[in-house]
């Protein structure tokens, strides 16, 4: 079947068609941007201890681990002439996320905020996975790099707008006095904007993008899935996920090795940069949150600027080299940040972080999308996300004790720890050889699963 599917030629899309297809990522990433920068300050405002921040963030990895591969498997077996294959899932996810974003600032207690984070992450993950698969569905191999780097551009743009909103509303409304157990007013409006963008940008992409109908062979599989009983339909995604993991290309296991250290380090940075600025710059929670937003604004602005530039660079030098170099730069940024005691100068290393973030959000998806069969693209993208959330889950249950007992309850040490893990991920990325990826792609297209 793979050989038949590979013979179906997908038309090249224009720049603006690819642009419109990815606009929905703006709203999704606005939401993720708030999670990276505003959620942990809210937890601190509501009385959370610093060493509890990792476990309070466990919602993201757990929901990602469960929701994304299941949605990927189900969307592979879905087709509606009116709504398509992937679009119904990221539309429902965006609606759920919008409702949670609107409700978040009204959290009266820590347990309410944590509960809303769980629901928000379910919505975001439900929207994210089919969106990744949609790019692979629509684009020919020659345009995959442009498609995924365009997503990187919107990843940066969504977060930039989120950070600008946080800084702006804090500036016009003022920090005010911090009241224990109370969320300051300046945080409300960013969440309201996110609620609107989450649904409207997805609606734009849904309206502007037509999905490619399944081939006769794919339609036969879809019809077979529809005939299953409810119990069989419930079990099918789990069975397919397990089967796919057993037979997936060795190249993806090497990606998993990179992701183990990369995403563990990212979670540490997002959780502990606010506490770090309380130490290095003697800031209050509000001031540290604002500084964190400025850091995120800087690195995501860099992501916007370099995302599409990485396309010709990866074509010329190979994704492996550009990816590894970008991770080395991110590690260097982590090693510099704790030793810069100037609120403006400390923004400079985030340019390196932004280049790394652009590579992380685009290059691995391009490499994997080239080596997986079309009919299972959704489930493979779900498995790739499992490789993201498993390290995050490990971090949430392991880093609290590491922080408390090995790093001396010191946020500066936490950021340096993240730098070491980024460095390890960079060395592992050098093992992702383009030749190996191409060989796997060729084998898959001959109908043989490695």
Coordinates of C-alpha atoms in Angstrom, one line a residue:
X1 CA 0.0 0.0 0.0
X2 CA 2.8 2.4 0.8
X3 CA 4.1 2.1 -2.7
X4 CA 0.7 3.0 -4.1
X5 CA 0.4 5.9 -1.8
X6 CA 3.8 7.2 -2.6
X7 CA 2.8 7.3 -6.3
X8 CA 0.0 9.9 -5.5
X9 CA 1.6 13.2 -6.5
X10 CA 0.7 16.1 -4.2
X11 CA 0.6 19.5 -5.9
X12 CA 3.0 22.2 -4.8
X13 CA 1.3 24.9 -2.8
X14 CA 1.9 28.6 -3.0
X15 CA 3.6 30.5 -0.2
X16 CA 0.3 32.0 0.9
X17 CA -1.5 28.6 0.9
X18 CA 1.1 27.3 3.2
X19 CA 0.9 30.5 5.3
X20 CA -2.9 30.2 5.7
X21 CA -2.7 26.5 6.5
X22 CA -0.5 27.3 9.5
X23 CA -2.2 30.5 10.8
X24 CA -4.0 28.4 13.5
X25 CA -0.6 27.7 15.1
X26 CA -0.6 31.3 16.1
X27 CA -3.5 30.8 18.5
X28 CA -2.2 27.4 19.8
X29 CA 1.2 28.9 20.5
X30 CA -0.2 32.0 22.2
X31 CA -1.7 29.5 24.7
X32 CA 1.5 27.6 25.1
X33 CA 3.4 30.9 25.5
X34 CA 1.1 31.8 28.4
X35 CA 1.8 28.3 29.9
X36 CA 5.6 28.8 29.6
X37 CA 5.6 32.3 31.2
X38 CA 2.4 33.1 33.1
X39 CA 1.2 29.8 34.6
X40 CA 4.1 29.3 37.1
X41 CA 3.9 32.9 38.4
X42 CA 0.1 32.2 38.9
X43 CA 1.0 29.1 40.9
X44 CA 3.5 31.2 43.0
X45 CA 0.9 33.9 43.5
X46 CA -1.5 31.2 44.8
X47 CA 1.0 29.9 47.3
X48 CA 2.9 27.1 45.6
X49 CA 6.5 26.3 46.8
X50 CA 9.2 26.5 44.2
X51 CA 10.2 22.8 44.6
X52 CA 6.5 21.9 43.8
X53 CA 6.6 23.7 40.4
X54 CA 7.7 20.6 38.4
X55 CA 5.0 18.3 39.7
X56 CA 2.3 21.0 39.3
X57 CA 3.2 21.1 35.6
X58 CA 2.7 17.4 35.1
X59 CA -0.6 18.0 33.3
X60 CA 1.3 18.9 30.0
X61 CA 3.3 15.8 29.6
X62 CA 0.7 13.4 30.9
X63 CA -2.1 14.8 28.6
X64 CA 0.3 14.9 25.7
X65 CA 1.4 11.3 26.3
X66 CA -2.2 10.1 26.3
X67 CA -4.1 12.6 24.0
X68 CA -1.8 13.2 21.0
X69 CA -1.0 9.6 19.9
X70 CA -4.7 8.6 20.4
X71 CA -6.0 11.6 18.4
X72 CA -3.3 10.9 15.8
X73 CA -4.4 7.3 15.4
X74 CA -8.1 8.2 15.3
X75 CA -7.6 11.0 12.8
X76 CA -5.8 8.6 10.5
X77 CA -9.0 6.6 10.4
X78 CA -11.3 9.6 10.0
X79 CA -12.8 11.3 6.9
X80 CA -15.7 13.6 6.4
X81 CA -16.4 15.1 2.9
X82 CA -17.5 18.3 4.7
X83 CA -15.1 18.6 7.6
X84 CA -12.0 16.6 6.5
X85 CA -9.7 14.4 8.4
X86 CA -7.6 16.5 10.8
X87 CA -9.6 19.7 11.0
X88 CA -12.5 18.5 13.3
X89 CA -10.0 17.5 16.0
X90 CA -8.0 20.8 16.1
X91 CA -11.2 22.8 16.0
X92 CA -12.6 21.0 19.0
X93 CA -9.3 21.3 20.8
X94 CA -9.1 25.0 20.1
X95 CA -12.6 25.6 21.5
X96 CA -11.8 23.7 24.7
X97 CA -8.6 25.7 25.1
X98 CA -10.4 29.0 24.6
X99 CA -12.9 28.3 27.4
X100 CA -10.0 27.3 29.8
X101 CA -8.0 30.4 28.9
X102 CA -10.9 32.7 29.6
X103 CA -11.5 30.9 33.0
X104 CA -7.9 30.7 34.2
X105 CA -7.4 34.2 35.8
X106 CA -10.5 33.7 37.9
X107 CA -8.9 30.7 39.8
X108 CA -9.7 31.3 43.5
X109 CA -7.2 28.6 44.7
X110 CA -4.2 26.7 43.6
X111 CA -6.1 23.4 43.0
X112 CA -8.5 25.2 40.6
X113 CA -5.6 26.6 38.6
X114 CA -4.0 23.2 38.4
X115 CA -7.3 21.6 37.3
X116 CA -7.8 24.2 34.6
X117 CA -4.2 23.5 33.4
X118 CA -5.1 19.9 32.9
X119 CA -8.2 20.7 30.8
X120 CA -6.3 23.4 28.9
X121 CA -3.5 20.9 28.0
X122 CA -6.0 18.4 26.8
X123 CA -7.4 21.0 24.4
X124 CA -4.0 22.2 23.2
X125 CA -2.8 18.7 22.6
X126 CA -5.9 17.7 20.8
X127 CA -5.3 20.7 18.5
X128 CA -1.5 20.3 18.1
X129 CA -1.1 16.7 16.9
X130 CA -3.5 16.8 13.9
X131 CA -2.0 20.2 12.9
X132 CA 1.4 18.6 12.6
X133 CA 0.0 15.8 10.6
X134 CA -1.9 18.1 8.3
X135 CA 1.3 19.7 7.0
X136 CA 2.6 16.2 6.0
X137 CA -0.7 15.3 4.5
X138 CA -0.9 18.4 2.3
X139 CA 2.7 19.0 1.2
X140 CA 5.0 17.1 -1.2
X141 CA 8.4 16.1 0.1
X142 CA 10.1 19.1 -1.5
X143 CA 7.9 21.6 0.5
X144 CA 8.0 19.8 3.9
X145 CA 10.8 21.9 5.2
X146 CA 9.0 25.1 4.3
X147 CA 5.8 23.8 5.8
X148 CA 7.3 22.9 9.2
X149 CA 9.5 26.0 9.4
X150 CA 6.4 28.1 8.7
X151 CA 4.9 26.4 11.8
X152 CA 8.1 27.5 13.6
X153 CA 7.5 31.1 12.5
X154 CA 4.0 31.0 13.9
X155 CA 5.2 29.3 17.1
X156 CA 7.4 32.3 17.5
X157 CA 4.8 34.8 16.5
X158 CA 2.1 33.4 18.9
X159 CA 4.5 33.5 21.8
X160 CA 5.7 37.0 20.9
X161 CA 2.2 38.4 20.9
X162 CA 1.5 36.6 24.2
X163 CA 4.6 38.2 25.8
X164 CA 3.9 41.6 24.4
X165 CA 0.5 41.4 26.0
X166 CA 1.9 40.5 29.4
X167 CA 4.4 43.3 29.3
X168 CA 1.9 45.8 28.0
X169 CA -0.8 45.2 30.5
X170 CA 1.6 45.1 33.4
X171 CA 3.0 48.4 32.2
X172 CA -0.4 50.2 31.9
X173 CA -2.0 48.6 34.9
X174 CA 1.0 48.6 37.2
X175 CA 2.4 45.8 39.4
X176 CA 0.4 46.8 42.4
X177 CA 1.0 45.2 45.8
X178 CA 1.3 41.4 45.7
X179 CA -1.4 39.8 47.8
X180 CA -1.0 36.2 48.8
X181 CA -3.6 34.0 47.2
X182 CA -4.6 36.6 44.6
X183 CA -3.9 36.8 40.9
X184 CA -3.0 40.4 39.8
X185 CA -5.3 42.1 37.3
X186 CA -2.6 42.7 34.7
X187 CA -2.5 38.9 34.0
X188 CA -6.2 38.7 33.2
X189 CA -6.2 40.4 29.8
X190 CA -3.5 38.3 28.2
X191 CA -5.6 35.2 28.9
X192 CA -8.7 36.9 27.4
X193 CA -6.8 37.7 24.2
X194 CA -5.5 34.1 24.1
X195 CA -9.0 32.8 24.4
X196 CA -10.1 34.8 21.3
X197 CA -7.0 34.0 19.2
X198 CA -7.1 30.3 20.0
X199 CA -10.4 29.8 18.3
X200 CA -10.3 32.5 15.6
X201 CA -6.9 31.6 14.1
X202 CA -8.0 27.9 13.9
X203 CA -11.2 28.9 12.2
X204 CA -9.1 30.9 9.6
X205 CA -7.0 27.8 8.7
X206 CA -10.1 25.6 8.6
X207 CA -11.8 28.0 6.2
X208 CA -8.8 28.5 4.0
X209 CA -7.5 24.9 3.8
X210 CA -9.0 22.0 2.0
X211 CA -7.8 18.5 3.0
X212 CA -6.7 15.9 0.4
X213 CA -9.4 13.1 0.2
X214 CA -8.1 9.6 1.1
X215 CA -7.0 7.3 -1.6
X216 CA -9.2 4.3 -2.3
X217 CA -6.9 2.1 -0.2
X218 CA -7.0 4.6 2.7
X219 CA -10.8 4.8 2.4
X220 CA -11.0 1.1 2.6
X221 CA -9.2 1.2 6.0
X222 CA -11.4 4.0 7.2
X223 CA -14.6 2.1 6.3
X224 CA -13.2 -0.9 8.1
X225 CA -12.6 1.2 11.2
X226 CA -16.2 2.6 11.0
X227 CA -17.6 -1.0 11.1
X228 CA -16.0 -1.8 14.4
X229 CA -18.0 -2.0 17.6
X230 CA -17.5 0.8 20.1
X231 CA -15.3 -1.4 22.3
X232 CA -13.1 -2.3 19.3
X233 CA -12.8 1.3 18.2
X234 CA -11.7 2.2 21.7
X235 CA -9.0 -0.5 21.8
X236 CA -7.9 0.1 18.2
X237 CA -5.7 3.2 18.8
X238 CA -3.9 1.6 21.7
X239 CA -3.2 -1.6 19.6
X240 CA -2.0 0.5 16.7
X241 CA 0.2 2.7 18.8
X242 CA 1.9 -0.3 20.4
X243 CA 2.3 -2.0 17.0
X244 CA 3.7 1.1 15.4
X245 CA 6.2 1.7 18.2
X246 CA 7.5 -1.8 17.8
X247 CA 8.1 -1.4 14.1
X248 CA 9.1 2.3 13.8
X249 CA 12.4 3.1 12.1
X250 CA 15.5 3.1 14.2
X251 CA 16.0 6.8 13.1
X252 CA 13.1 7.8 15.4
X253 CA 14.7 6.1 18.4
X254 CA 17.7 8.3 17.8
X255 CA 15.4 11.4 17.7
X256 CA 14.0 10.1 21.0
X257 CA 17.5 10.2 22.5
X258 CA 17.9 13.9 21.5
X259 CA 14.5 14.8 22.8
X260 CA 15.0 13.1 26.2
X261 CA 17.6 15.8 27.1
X262 CA 16.3 18.6 25.0
X263 CA 12.8 18.7 26.4
X264 CA 13.8 17.9 30.0
X265 CA 16.0 21.0 29.8
X266 CA 13.3 23.2 28.2
X267 CA 10.9 22.3 31.0
X268 CA 13.5 23.2 33.7
X269 CA 14.1 26.6 32.0
X270 CA 10.4 27.4 31.7
X271 CA 9.7 26.5 35.3
X272 CA 12.7 28.1 37.0
X273 CA 13.6 31.3 35.1
X274 CA 11.1 33.3 37.2
X275 CA 12.7 32.1 40.5
X276 CA 16.1 32.7 39.0
X277 CA 15.4 36.3 38.3
X278 CA 14.2 36.8 41.9
X279 CA 17.8 35.8 42.9
X280 CA 19.9 37.3 40.2
X281 CA 18.1 40.6 39.7
X282 CA 16.4 40.8 43.2
X283 CA 13.0 41.0 41.6
X284 CA 9.5 40.4 43.0
X285 CA 7.4 37.7 41.5
X286 CA 5.6 40.3 39.2
X287 CA 8.9 41.8 38.1
X288 CA 10.5 38.4 37.5
X289 CA 7.4 37.3 35.5
X290 CA 7.8 40.5 33.4
X291 CA 11.5 39.8 32.8
X292 CA 10.6 36.2 31.9
X293 CA 8.1 37.6 29.3
X294 CA 10.8 39.8 27.9
X295 CA 13.2 36.8 27.6
X296 CA 10.5 34.9 25.8
X297 CA 9.7 37.9 23.6
X298 CA 13.3 38.1 22.6
X299 CA 13.9 34.4 21.8
X300 CA 10.6 34.1 19.9
X301 CA 11.3 37.3 17.9
X302 CA 14.6 35.6 16.9
X303 CA 12.6 32.5 16.0
X304 CA 10.4 34.5 13.6
X305 CA 13.4 36.0 11.9
X306 CA 15.4 32.8 11.4
X307 CA 12.7 30.2 11.0
X308 CA 12.4 30.5 7.2
X309 CA 16.2 31.2 6.9
X310 CA 16.8 27.7 8.2
X311 CA 15.1 26.2 5.2
X312 CA 17.9 26.9 2.7
X313 CA 20.6 26.3 5.4
X314 CA 19.2 22.8 6.1
X315 CA 19.0 22.1 2.4
X316 CA 22.7 23.1 1.9
X317 CA 24.3 21.8 5.1
X318 CA 21.8 19.1 6.2
X319 CA 19.3 19.1 9.1
X320 CA 21.7 17.2 11.4
X321 CA 24.4 19.9 11.4
X322 CA 22.0 22.9 11.7
X323 CA 20.0 21.2 14.5
X324 CA 23.1 20.3 16.5
X325 CA 24.7 23.7 16.1
X326 CA 21.4 25.3 17.3
X327 CA 21.3 23.1 20.4
X328 CA 24.9 24.0 21.2
X329 CA 23.9 27.7 21.0
X330 CA 21.0 27.1 23.3
X331 CA 23.3 25.4 25.8
X332 CA 25.6 28.4 25.7
X333 CA 22.7 30.7 26.4
X334 CA 21.8 28.7 29.5
X335 CA 25.4 29.0 30.8
X336 CA 25.5 32.8 30.3
X337 CA 22.1 33.9 31.7
X338 CA 22.6 33.2 35.4
X339 CA 25.8 35.4 35.4
X340 CA 24.3 38.5 33.8
X341 CA 23.0 40.8 36.4
X342 CA 21.6 43.5 34.0
X343 CA 17.9 43.1 33.0
X344 CA 18.6 44.4 29.5
X345 CA 21.9 42.7 28.8
X346 CA 20.5 39.3 29.9
X347 CA 18.2 39.4 26.9
X348 CA 21.2 39.0 24.5
X349 CA 21.7 35.2 25.0
X350 CA 18.1 34.7 24.1
X351 CA 19.0 35.3 20.4
X352 CA 20.9 32.0 20.6
X353 CA 17.9 30.4 22.3
X354 CA 15.6 31.7 19.6
X355 CA 17.7 30.1 16.9
X356 CA 17.6 26.8 18.8
X357 CA 13.9 27.1 19.3
X358 CA 13.3 27.6 15.6
X359 CA 15.3 24.5 14.8
X360 CA 13.6 22.4 17.5
X361 CA 10.2 23.4 16.2
X362 CA 10.9 22.6 12.6
X363 CA 13.9 20.4 11.7
X364 CA 12.9 17.2 13.6
X365 CA 9.4 17.2 12.2
X366 CA 10.7 17.6 8.7
X367 CA 13.1 14.7 9.1
X368 CA 10.5 12.4 10.6
X369 CA 7.8 13.4 8.1
X370 CA 10.1 12.3 5.3
X371 CA 10.5 8.8 6.6
X372 CA 7.0 7.7 7.7
X373 CA 4.3 6.3 5.5
X374 CA 1.4 8.6 4.5
X375 CA -1.3 6.4 5.8
X376 CA 0.1 6.4 9.4
X377 CA 1.4 10.0 9.5
X378 CA -1.0 11.0 12.2
X379 CA 0.0 8.2 14.6
X380 CA 3.7 8.8 13.9
X381 CA 3.4 12.5 14.7
X382 CA 1.6 11.4 17.9
X383 CA 4.5 9.1 18.8
X384 CA 6.9 11.9 18.1
X385 CA 5.0 14.0 20.6
X386 CA 5.3 11.1 23.1
X387 CA 9.0 11.6 22.8
X388 CA 8.5 15.2 23.8
X389 CA 6.2 14.6 26.8
X390 CA 7.9 11.6 28.3
X391 CA 11.0 13.6 29.1
X392 CA 8.7 16.4 30.5
X393 CA 6.9 13.8 32.6
X394 CA 10.2 12.5 33.9
X395 CA 11.2 16.0 34.8
X396 CA 8.1 16.7 36.7
X397 CA 8.6 13.8 39.0
X398 CA 12.4 13.8 39.3
X399 CA 13.5 17.4 39.2
X400 CA 11.8 18.6 42.4
X401 CA 14.0 16.3 44.6
X402 CA 17.0 17.1 42.4
X403 CA 16.3 20.8 42.9
X404 CA 15.8 20.5 46.6
X405 CA 18.6 18.1 47.6
X406 CA 21.2 18.2 44.8
X407 CA 21.0 21.8 43.6
X408 CA 20.5 23.3 47.0
X409 CA 17.1 24.9 46.3
X410 CA 19.0 27.3 44.0
X411 CA 17.3 28.4 40.7
X412 CA 20.6 29.5 39.3
X413 CA 21.9 25.9 39.5
X414 CA 18.6 24.7 37.8
X415 CA 19.3 26.8 34.7
X416 CA 23.0 25.6 34.6
X417 CA 21.6 22.1 34.9
X418 CA 19.4 22.8 31.8
X419 CA 22.5 24.0 30.0
X420 CA 24.3 20.7 30.5
X421 CA 21.3 18.8 29.2
X422 CA 21.1 20.9 26.1
X423 CA 24.8 20.2 25.5
X424 CA 24.2 16.5 25.7
X425 CA 21.3 16.8 23.3
X426 CA 23.5 18.6 20.8
X427 CA 26.0 15.8 20.7
X428 CA 23.2 13.3 20.3
X429 CA 21.8 15.3 17.4
X430 CA 25.0 14.8 15.5
X431 CA 24.0 11.1 15.2
X432 CA 20.9 12.0 13.1
X433 CA 22.5 11.4 9.7
X434 CA 20.4 12.6 6.7
X435 CA 21.7 9.5 4.7
X436 CA 20.2 7.2 7.3
X437 CA 16.9 9.1 7.2
X438 CA 16.8 8.8 3.4
X439 CA 17.5 5.1 3.5
X440 CA 14.6 4.6 5.9
X441 CA 12.4 6.7 3.6
X442 CA 13.3 4.6 0.6
X443 CA 12.6 1.3 2.5
X444 CA 9.2 2.5 3.6
X445 CA 8.2 3.5 0.1
X446 CA 9.1 0.0 -1.1
X447 CA 6.5 -1.3 1.4
X448 CA 8.9 -2.8 3.9
X449 CA 8.7 -1.7 7.5
X450 CA 12.1 -1.6 9.2

